Short mmCIF file of C-alpha atoms in Angstrom, two decimals:
data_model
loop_
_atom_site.label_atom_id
_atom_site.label_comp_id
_atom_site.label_asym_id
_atom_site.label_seq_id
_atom_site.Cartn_x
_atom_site.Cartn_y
_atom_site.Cartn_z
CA UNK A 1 164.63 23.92 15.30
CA UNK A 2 166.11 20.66 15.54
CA UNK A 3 162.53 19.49 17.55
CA UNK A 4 160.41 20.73 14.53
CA UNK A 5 162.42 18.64 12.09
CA UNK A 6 161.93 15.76 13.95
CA UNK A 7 158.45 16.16 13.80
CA UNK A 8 158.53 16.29 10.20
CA UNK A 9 160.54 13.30 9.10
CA UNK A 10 158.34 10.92 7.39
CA UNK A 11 159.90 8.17 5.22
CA UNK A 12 159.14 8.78 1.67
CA UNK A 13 157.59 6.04 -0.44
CA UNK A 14 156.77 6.05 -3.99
CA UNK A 15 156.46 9.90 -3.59
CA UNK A 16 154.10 9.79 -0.66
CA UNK A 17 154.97 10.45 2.59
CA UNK A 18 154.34 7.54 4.35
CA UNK A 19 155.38 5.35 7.77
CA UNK A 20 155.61 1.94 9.22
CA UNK A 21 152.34 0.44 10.85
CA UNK A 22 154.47 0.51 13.92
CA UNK A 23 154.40 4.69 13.93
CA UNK A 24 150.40 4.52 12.92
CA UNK A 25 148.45 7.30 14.49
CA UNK A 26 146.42 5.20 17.31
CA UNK A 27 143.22 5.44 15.62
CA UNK A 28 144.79 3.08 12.80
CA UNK A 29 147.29 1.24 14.64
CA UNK A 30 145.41 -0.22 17.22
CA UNK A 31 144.22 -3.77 17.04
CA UNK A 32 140.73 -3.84 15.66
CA UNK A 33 138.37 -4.09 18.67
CA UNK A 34 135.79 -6.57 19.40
CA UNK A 35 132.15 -5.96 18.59
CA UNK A 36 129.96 -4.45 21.56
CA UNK A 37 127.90 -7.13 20.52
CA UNK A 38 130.51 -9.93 21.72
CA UNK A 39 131.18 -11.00 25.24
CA UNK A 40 134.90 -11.06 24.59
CA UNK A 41 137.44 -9.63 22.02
CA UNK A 42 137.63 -11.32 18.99
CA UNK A 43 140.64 -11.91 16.40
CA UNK A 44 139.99 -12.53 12.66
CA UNK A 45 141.77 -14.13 9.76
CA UNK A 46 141.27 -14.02 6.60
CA UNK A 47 143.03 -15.07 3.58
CA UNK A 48 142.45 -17.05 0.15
CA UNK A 49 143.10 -20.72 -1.22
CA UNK A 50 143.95 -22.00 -4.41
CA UNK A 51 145.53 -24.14 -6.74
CA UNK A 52 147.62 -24.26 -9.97
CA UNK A 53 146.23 -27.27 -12.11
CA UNK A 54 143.31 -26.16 -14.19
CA UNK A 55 140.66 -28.28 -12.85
CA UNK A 56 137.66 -27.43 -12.16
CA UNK A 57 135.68 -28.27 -9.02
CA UNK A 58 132.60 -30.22 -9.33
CA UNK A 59 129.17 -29.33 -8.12
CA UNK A 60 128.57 -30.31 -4.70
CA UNK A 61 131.83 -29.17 -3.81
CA UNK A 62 132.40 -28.11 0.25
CA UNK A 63 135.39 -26.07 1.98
CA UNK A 64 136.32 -26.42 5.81
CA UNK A 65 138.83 -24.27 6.94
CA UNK A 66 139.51 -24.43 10.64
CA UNK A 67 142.35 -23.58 12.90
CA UNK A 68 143.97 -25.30 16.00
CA UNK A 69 147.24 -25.89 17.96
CA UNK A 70 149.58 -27.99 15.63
CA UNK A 71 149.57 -31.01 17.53
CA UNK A 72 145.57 -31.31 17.04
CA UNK A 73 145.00 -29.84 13.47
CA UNK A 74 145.14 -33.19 12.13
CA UNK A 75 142.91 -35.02 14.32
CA UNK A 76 139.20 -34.16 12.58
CA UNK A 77 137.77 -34.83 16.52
CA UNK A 78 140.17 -32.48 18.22
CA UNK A 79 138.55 -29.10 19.25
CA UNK A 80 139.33 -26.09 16.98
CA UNK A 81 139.83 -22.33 17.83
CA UNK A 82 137.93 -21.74 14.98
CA UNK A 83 135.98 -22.83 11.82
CA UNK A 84 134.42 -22.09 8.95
CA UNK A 85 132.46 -24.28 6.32
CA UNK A 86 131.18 -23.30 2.83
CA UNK A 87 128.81 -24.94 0.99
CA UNK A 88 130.63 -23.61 -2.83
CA UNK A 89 127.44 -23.57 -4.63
CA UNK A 90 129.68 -23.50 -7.99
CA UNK A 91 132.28 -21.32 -6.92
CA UNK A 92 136.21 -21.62 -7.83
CA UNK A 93 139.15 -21.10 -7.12
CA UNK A 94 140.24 -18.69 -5.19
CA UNK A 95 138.57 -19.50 -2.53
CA UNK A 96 138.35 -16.80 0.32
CA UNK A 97 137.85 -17.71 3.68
CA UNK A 98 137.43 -15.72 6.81
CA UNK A 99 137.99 -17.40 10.60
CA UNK A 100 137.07 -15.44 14.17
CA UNK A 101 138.41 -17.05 17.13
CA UNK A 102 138.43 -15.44 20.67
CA UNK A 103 141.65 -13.98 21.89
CA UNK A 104 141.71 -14.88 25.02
CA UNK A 105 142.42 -18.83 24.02
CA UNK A 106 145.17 -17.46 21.77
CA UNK A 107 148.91 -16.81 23.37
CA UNK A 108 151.35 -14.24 22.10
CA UNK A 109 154.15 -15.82 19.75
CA UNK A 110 152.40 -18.99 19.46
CA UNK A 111 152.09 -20.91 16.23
CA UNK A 112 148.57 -22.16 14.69
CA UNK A 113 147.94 -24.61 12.35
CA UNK A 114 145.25 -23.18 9.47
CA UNK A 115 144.01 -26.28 8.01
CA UNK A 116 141.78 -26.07 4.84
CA UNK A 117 140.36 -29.59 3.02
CA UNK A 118 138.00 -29.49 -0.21
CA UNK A 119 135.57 -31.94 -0.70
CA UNK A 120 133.33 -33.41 -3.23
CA UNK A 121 129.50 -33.95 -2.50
CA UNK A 122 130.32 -37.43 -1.28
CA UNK A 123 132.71 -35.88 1.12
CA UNK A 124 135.76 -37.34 -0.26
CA UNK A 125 138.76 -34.92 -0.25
CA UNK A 126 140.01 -33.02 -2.85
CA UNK A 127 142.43 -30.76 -2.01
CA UNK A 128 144.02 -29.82 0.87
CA UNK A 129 146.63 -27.73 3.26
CA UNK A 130 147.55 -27.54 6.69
CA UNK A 131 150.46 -24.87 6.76
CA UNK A 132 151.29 -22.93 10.64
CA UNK A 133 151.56 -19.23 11.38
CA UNK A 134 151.92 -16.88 14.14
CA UNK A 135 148.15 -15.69 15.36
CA UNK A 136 148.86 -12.69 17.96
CA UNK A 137 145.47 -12.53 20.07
CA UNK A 138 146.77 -8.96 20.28
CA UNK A 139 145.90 -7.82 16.47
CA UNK A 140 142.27 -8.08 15.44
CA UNK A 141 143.16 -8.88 11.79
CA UNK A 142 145.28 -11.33 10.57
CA UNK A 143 145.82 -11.66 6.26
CA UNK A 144 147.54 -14.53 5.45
CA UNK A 145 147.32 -14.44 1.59
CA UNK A 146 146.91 -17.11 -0.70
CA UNK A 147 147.55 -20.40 0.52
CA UNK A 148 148.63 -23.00 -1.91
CA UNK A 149 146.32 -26.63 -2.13
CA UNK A 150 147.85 -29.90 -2.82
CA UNK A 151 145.76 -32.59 -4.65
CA UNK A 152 144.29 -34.41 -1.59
CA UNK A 153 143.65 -37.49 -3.98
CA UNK A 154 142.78 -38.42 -7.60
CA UNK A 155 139.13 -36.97 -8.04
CA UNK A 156 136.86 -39.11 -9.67
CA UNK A 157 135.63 -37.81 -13.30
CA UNK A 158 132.49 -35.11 -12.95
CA UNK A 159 129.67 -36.23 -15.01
CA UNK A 160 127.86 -33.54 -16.26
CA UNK A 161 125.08 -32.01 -13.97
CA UNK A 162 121.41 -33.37 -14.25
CA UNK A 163 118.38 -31.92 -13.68
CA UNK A 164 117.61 -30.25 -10.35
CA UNK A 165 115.09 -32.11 -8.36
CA UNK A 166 112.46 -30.41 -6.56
CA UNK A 167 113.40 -31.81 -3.69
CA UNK A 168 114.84 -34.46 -1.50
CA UNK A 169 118.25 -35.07 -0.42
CA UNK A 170 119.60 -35.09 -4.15
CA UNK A 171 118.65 -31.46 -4.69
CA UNK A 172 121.17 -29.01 -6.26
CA UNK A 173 123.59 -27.41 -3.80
CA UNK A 174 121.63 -24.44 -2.02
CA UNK A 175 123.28 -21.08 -2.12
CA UNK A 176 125.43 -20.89 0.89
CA UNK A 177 124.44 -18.91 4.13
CA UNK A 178 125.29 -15.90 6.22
CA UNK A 179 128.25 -17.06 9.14
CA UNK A 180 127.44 -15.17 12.34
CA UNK A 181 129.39 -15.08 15.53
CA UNK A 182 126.70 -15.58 18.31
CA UNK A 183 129.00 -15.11 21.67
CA UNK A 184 130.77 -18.15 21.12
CA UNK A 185 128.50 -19.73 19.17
CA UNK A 186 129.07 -20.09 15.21
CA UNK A 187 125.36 -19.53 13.74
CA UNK A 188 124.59 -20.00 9.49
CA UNK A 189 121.51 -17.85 7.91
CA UNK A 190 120.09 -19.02 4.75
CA UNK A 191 117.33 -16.59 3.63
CA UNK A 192 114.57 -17.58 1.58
CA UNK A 193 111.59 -15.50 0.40
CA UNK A 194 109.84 -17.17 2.88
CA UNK A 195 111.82 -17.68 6.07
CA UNK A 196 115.18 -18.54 7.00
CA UNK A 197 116.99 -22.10 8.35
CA UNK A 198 118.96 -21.04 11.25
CA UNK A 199 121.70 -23.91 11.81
CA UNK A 200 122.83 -23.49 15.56
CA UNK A 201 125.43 -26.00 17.18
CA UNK A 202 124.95 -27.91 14.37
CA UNK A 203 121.40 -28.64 14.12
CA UNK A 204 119.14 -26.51 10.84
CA UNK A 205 115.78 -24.92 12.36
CA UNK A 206 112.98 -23.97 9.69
CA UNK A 207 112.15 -19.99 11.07
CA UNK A 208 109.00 -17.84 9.46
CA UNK A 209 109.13 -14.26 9.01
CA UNK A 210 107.67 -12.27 11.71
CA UNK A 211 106.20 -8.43 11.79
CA UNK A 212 109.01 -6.00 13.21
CA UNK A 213 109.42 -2.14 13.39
CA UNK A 214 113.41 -2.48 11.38
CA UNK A 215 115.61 -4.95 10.29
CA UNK A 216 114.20 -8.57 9.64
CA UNK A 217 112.59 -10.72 12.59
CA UNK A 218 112.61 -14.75 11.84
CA UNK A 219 110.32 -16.66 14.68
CA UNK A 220 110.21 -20.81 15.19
CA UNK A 221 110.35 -23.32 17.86
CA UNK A 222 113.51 -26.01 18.43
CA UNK A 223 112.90 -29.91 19.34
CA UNK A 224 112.66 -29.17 23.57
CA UNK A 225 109.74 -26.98 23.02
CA UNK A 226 111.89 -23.58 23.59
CA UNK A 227 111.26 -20.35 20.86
CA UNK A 228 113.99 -19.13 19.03
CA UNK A 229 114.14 -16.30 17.29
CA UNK A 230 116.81 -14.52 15.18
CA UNK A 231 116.65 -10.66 14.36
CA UNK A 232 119.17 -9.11 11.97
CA UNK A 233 119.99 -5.90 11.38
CA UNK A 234 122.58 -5.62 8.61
CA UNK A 235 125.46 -7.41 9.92
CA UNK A 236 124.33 -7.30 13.59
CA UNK A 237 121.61 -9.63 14.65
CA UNK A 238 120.36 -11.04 18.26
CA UNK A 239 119.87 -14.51 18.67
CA UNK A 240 117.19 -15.65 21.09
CA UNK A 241 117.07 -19.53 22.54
CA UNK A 242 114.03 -19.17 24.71
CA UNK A 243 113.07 -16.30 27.72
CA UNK A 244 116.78 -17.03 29.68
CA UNK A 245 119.46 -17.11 26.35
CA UNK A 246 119.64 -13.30 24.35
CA UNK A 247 123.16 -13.54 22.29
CA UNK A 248 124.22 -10.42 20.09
CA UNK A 249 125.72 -11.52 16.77
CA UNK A 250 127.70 -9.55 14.20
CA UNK A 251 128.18 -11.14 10.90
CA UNK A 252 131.48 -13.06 10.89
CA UNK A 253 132.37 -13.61 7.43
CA UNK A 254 133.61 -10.83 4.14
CA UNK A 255 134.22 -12.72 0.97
CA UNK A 256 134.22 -11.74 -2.07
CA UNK A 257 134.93 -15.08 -3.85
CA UNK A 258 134.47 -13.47 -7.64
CA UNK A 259 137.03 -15.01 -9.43
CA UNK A 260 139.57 -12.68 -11.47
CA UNK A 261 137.40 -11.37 -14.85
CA UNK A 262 134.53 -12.61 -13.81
CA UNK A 263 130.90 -10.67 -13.75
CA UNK A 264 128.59 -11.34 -11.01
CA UNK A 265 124.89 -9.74 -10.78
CA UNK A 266 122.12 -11.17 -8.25
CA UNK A 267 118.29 -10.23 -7.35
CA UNK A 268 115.54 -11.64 -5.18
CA UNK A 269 112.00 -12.68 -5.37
CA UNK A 270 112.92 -14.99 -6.79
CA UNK A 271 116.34 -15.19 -5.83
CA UNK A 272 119.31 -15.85 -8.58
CA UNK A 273 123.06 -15.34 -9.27
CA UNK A 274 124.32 -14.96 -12.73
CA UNK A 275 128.33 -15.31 -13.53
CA UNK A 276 129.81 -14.08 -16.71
CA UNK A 277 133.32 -15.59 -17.50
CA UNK A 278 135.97 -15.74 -20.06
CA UNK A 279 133.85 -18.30 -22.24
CA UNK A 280 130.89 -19.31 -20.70
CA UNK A 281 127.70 -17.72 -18.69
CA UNK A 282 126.48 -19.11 -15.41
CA UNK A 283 122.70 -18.45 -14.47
CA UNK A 284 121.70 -19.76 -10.81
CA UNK A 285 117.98 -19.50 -9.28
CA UNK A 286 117.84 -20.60 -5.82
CA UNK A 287 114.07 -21.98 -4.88
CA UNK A 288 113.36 -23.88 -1.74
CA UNK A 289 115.27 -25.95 -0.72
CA UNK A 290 116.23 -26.66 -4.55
CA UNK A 291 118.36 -24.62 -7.16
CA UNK A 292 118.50 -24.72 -11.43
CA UNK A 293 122.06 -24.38 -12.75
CA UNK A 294 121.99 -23.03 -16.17
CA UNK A 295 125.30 -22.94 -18.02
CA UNK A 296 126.14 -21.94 -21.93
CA UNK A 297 128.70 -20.85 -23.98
CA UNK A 298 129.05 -16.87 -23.73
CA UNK A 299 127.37 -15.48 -26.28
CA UNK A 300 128.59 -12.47 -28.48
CA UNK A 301 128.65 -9.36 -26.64
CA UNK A 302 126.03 -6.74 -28.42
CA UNK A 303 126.82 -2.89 -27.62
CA UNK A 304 123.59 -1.17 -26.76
CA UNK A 305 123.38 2.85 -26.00
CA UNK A 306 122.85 2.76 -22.87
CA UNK A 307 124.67 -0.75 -21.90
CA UNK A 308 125.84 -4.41 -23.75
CA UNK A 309 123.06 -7.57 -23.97
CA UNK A 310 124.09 -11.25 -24.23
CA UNK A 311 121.48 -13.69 -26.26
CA UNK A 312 121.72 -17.44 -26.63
CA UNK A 313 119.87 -20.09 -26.59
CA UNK A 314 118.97 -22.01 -23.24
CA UNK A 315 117.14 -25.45 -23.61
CA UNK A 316 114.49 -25.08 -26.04
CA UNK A 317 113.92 -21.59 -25.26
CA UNK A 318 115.56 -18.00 -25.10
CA UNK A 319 118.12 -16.29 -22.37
CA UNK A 320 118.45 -12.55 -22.66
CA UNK A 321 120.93 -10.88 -20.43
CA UNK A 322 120.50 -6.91 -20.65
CA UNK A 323 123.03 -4.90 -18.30
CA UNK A 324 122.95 -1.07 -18.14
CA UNK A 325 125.11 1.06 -16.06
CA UNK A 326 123.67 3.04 -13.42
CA UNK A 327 123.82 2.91 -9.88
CA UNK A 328 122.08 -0.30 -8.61
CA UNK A 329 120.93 -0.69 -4.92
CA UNK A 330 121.20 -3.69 -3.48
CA UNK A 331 117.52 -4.86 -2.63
CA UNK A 332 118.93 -7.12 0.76
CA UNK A 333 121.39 -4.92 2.13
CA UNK A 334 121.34 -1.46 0.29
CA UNK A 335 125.24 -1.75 -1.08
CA UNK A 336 125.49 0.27 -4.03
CA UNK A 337 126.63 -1.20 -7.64
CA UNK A 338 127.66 0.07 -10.99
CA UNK A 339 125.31 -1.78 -12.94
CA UNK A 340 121.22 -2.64 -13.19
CA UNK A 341 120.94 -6.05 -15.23
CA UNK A 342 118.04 -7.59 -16.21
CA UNK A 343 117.72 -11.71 -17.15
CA UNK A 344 114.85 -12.87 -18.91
CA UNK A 345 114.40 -16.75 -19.35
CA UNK A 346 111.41 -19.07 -19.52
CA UNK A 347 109.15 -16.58 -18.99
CA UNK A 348 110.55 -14.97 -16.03
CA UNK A 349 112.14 -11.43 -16.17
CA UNK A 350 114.34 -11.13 -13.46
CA UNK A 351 115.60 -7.81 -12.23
CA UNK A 352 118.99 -7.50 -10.12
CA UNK A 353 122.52 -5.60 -9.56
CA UNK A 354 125.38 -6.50 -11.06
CA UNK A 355 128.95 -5.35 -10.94
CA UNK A 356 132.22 -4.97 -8.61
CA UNK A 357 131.05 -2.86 -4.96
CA UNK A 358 135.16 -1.70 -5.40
CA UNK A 359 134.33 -0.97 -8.75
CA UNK A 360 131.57 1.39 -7.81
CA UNK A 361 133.41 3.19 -4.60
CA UNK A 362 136.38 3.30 -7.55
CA UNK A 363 134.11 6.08 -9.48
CA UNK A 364 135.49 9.13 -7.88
CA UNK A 365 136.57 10.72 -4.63
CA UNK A 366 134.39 10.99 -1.42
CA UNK A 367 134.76 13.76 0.60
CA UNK A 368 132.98 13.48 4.47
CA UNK A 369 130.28 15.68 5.29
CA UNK A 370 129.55 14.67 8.46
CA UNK A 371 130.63 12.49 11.04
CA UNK A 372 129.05 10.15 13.86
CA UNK A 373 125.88 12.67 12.80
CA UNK A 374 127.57 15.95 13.73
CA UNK A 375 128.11 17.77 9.87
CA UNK A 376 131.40 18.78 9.54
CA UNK A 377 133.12 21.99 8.17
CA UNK A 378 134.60 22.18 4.75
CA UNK A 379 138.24 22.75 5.77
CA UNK A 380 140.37 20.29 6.10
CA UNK A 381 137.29 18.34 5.95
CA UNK A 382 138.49 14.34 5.16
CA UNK A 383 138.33 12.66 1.68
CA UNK A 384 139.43 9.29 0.38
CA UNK A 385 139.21 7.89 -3.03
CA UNK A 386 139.10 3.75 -3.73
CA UNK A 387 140.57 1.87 -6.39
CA UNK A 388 139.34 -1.24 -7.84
CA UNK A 389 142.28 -2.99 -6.79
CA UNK A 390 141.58 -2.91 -2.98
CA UNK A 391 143.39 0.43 -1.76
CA UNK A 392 141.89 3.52 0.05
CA UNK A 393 143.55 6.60 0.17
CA UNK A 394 142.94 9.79 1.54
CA UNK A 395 143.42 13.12 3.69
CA UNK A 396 142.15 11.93 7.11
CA UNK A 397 141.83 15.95 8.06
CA UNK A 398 145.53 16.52 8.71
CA UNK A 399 147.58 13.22 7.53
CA UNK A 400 147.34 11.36 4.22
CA UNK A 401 146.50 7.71 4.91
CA UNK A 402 146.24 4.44 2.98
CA UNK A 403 145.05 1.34 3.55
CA UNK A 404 143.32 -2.12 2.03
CA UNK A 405 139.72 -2.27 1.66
CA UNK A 406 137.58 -5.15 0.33
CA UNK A 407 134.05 -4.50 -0.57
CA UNK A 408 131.49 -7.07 -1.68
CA UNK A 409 127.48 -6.61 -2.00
CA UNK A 410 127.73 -7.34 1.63
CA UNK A 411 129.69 -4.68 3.18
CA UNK A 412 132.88 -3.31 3.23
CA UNK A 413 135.84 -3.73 6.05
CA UNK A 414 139.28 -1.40 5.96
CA UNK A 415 142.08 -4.00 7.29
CA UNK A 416 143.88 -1.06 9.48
CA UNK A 417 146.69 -3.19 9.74
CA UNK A 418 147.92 -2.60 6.38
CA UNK A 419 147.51 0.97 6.59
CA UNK A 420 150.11 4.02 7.13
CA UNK A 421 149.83 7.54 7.52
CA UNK A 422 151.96 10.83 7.81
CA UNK A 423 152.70 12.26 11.21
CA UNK A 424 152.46 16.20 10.71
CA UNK A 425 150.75 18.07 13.90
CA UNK A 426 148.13 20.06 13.19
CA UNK A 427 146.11 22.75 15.01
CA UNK A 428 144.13 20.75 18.21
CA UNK A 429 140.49 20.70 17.17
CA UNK A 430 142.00 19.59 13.36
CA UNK A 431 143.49 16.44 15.39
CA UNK A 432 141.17 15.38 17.38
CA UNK A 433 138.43 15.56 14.49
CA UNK A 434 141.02 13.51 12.33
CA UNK A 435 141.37 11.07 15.20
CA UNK A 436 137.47 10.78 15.40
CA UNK A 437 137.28 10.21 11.98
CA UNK A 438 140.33 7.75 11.54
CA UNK A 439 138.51 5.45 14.42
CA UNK A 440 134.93 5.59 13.17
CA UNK A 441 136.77 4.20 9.98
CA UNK A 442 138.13 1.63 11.70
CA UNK A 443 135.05 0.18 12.19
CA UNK A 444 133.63 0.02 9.43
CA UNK A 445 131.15 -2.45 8.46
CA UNK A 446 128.25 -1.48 5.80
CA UNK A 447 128.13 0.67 2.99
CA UNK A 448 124.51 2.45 1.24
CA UNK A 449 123.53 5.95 -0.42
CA UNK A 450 120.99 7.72 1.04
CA UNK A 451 118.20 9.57 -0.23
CA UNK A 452 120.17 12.95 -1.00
CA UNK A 453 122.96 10.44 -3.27
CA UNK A 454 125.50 10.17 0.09
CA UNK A 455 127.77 7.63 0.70
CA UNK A 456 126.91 6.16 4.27
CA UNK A 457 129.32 4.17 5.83
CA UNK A 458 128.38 2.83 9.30
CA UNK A 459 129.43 -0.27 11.24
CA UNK A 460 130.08 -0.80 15.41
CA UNK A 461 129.03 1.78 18.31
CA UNK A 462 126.92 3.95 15.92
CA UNK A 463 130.27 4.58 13.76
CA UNK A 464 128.94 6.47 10.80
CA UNK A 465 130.68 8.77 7.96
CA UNK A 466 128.44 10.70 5.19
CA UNK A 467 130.35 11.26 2.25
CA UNK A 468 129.72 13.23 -1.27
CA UNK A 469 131.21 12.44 -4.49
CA UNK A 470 133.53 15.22 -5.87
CA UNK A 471 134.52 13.85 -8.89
CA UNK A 472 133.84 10.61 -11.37
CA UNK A 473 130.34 9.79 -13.38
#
């Protein structure tokens, strides 16, 4: 008697019966592995930066985060551990960031020095931190919150923004590009309806589109003479330097850098973002190598039946805004999104998604049909439901888990580090399907419906979950 008790003591929390990380089931409380498409194990930190004063950052804007032993961080020649630079394209505060560093140059109980500087399109500095934390190569996730910037220096006064040019080195900031971790190589992706510019060790290369059976091929040549060629598939891609150099990539960056209350939709062909904020409405088309930044006062919300519309006046002509709820596929990488908007200025009528990823995941719960392809049975079969706020939580089979999530237009990730879980046993084949399941969502990566209205979550070594939606819209 006194064995079976034992097994059953949980520690309660807020009604649910929840544990430390320490007790996690393995599936949850192991570090997050390395991509099969790495040569070595990886660790990954993420976090966000901000500031207090209400000032706003002025176009041109950059972010370098990096991080290094403490006795180099502040020498901007030392070599770093890792790095990551953003072109902000617009974007404020908060600022997320995400670094990947190999483990194996990381030691247990060590201290690291994050060091993030902002800096204006004349690359004087901004703002600024260098703060020092404890990076175990041992955990594959590391969240270190909000980190605080301190005014770097007095920033000069930000004239108002002219004119895009059509080109030249004076053209408006270019949307910024897809991070990927090549091996040990940090590559960038900017997409274009025509191509891509893969920048690789530092040096931009202009690629052209190429015929493929899946996934997107992008073909060019470097300055030695050598092909390169760079083909992604969702957040995986393969990076070719000539006949002798074949690196697998996985996509090393998940940011959602929407600020709090703020409205983002986006489309392609041609591509544009448009922000909605407290006061004021942000439309961004990206051509290439060149950008116009629209910006006006938000107009008066008008209720429609099936949606809202924003009018107002842009220039010497109109800007409609019409957004309509309904689920909204994104064209690039499939992600689902509450809403289908609709911009039409100067002529152009551009058609996009729009809307929070969370928010859409949010409408419901998802219960799992089937698992790594193999359909599963309807007992005990696993649900979760998401909130908007960034928490999953669910009935993994036999345990209730919970955990942080953060889901973007890009993908979604499940930081398995935050999670808990109960500890009840269950019947054999119930465990080991709930330990299947609890790994393959682990690993995580991409998030689509399917033809039949499924939620597919996939990500590394074929991980995949079909889910249907049991409740909500």
């Amino acid at each position: 008697m006194r064995r079976q008790m034992r097994k059953g003591m949980v520690t309660m929390v807020a009604g649910a019966c929840l544990i430390l990380p320490a007790a996690l089931p393995p599936a949850l409380a192991a570090p997050v592995p390395s991509s099969s498409s790495t040569a070595r194990p990886l660790v990954t930190i993420i976090g966000e930066l901000s500031y207090r004063e209400r000032i706003a950052l002025p176009p041109g804007a950059t972010l370098l985060v990096t991080l290094a032993e403490p006795g180099m961080a502040a020498d901007p020649a030392a070599p770093v551990l890792a790095r990551q630079s953003i072109d902000l394209a617009g974007q404020q505060v908060p600022l997320r960031f995400r670094l990947t560093a190999v483990a194996a140059k990381l030691k247990a109980g060590e201290r690291y020095a994050v060091r993030a500087i902002i800096q204006d399109a004349a690359g004087r500095p901004l703002w600024s931190i260098q703060s020092a934390h404890v990076i175990d190569p041992g955990t594959g996730l590391h969240d270190l919150g909000t980190l605080w910037l301190s005014r770097a220096a007095a920033p000069p006064p930000v004239p108002p923004a002219p004119p895009a040019p059509a080109s030249g080195a004076d053209a408006a900031p270019r949307p910024p590009g897809v991070p990927f971790q090549c091996g040990e190589r940090e590559v960038v992706a900017l997409y274009d309806e025509g191509g891509l510019d893969l920048t690789v060790d530092g040096q931009t290369h202009r690629l052209d589109r190429a015929l493929s059976a899946s996934g997107a091929r992008y073909t060019g040549e470097i300055p030695d003479g050598r092909e390169i060629e760079f083909w992604s598939k969702g957040r995986n891609a393969r990076l070719s330097l000539g006949p002798e150099t074949e690196i697998a990539c996985a996509q090393a960056d998940f940011t959602d850098t929407s600020a709090p209350g703020q409205y983002e939709a986006r489309g392609y062909s041609p591509s544009w973002t448009l922000r909605i904020g407290a006061d004021r409405l942000d439309l961004v088309r990206f051509g290439t190598g060149t950008s116009q930044i629209a910006r006006i006062s938000l107009p008066e919300r008008q209720l429609l039946a099936d949606g809202y519309r924003y009018e107002g006046r842009l220039g010497d002509g109109d800007l409609r805004v019409t957004i309509n709820p309904g689920t909204c596929l994104d064209n690039r990488t499939g992600t689902p999104l509450p809403d289908r908007v609709q911009v039409e200025v100067e002529g152009q009528t551009l058609q996009g998604c729009g809307g929070s990823a969370a928010a859409f995941l949010a409408q419901g719960e998802w219960q799992a049909v089937s698992l790594n392809g193999k359909e599963l049975p309807t007992d005990n079969a696993p649900s979760m439901r998401f909130t908007a706020a960034g928490e999953v939580t669910g009935q993994a089979g036999c345990n209730r888990f919970v955990a942080r999530f953060r889901a973007d237009a890009n993908g979604i990730t499940i930081a398995s580090r935050s999670a808990a879980s109960t500890m009840m046993a269950c019947p054999r084949d119930v465990m080991v399907r709930e330990q299947a399941f609890l790994t393959a969502l682990r690993s995580i990566q991409r998030h689509t419906l399917d033809e039949a209205g499924l939620l597919v979550l996939s990500g590394l070594d074929d991980a995949e979950i079909r889910l249907r939606r049991v409740g909500g819209p």
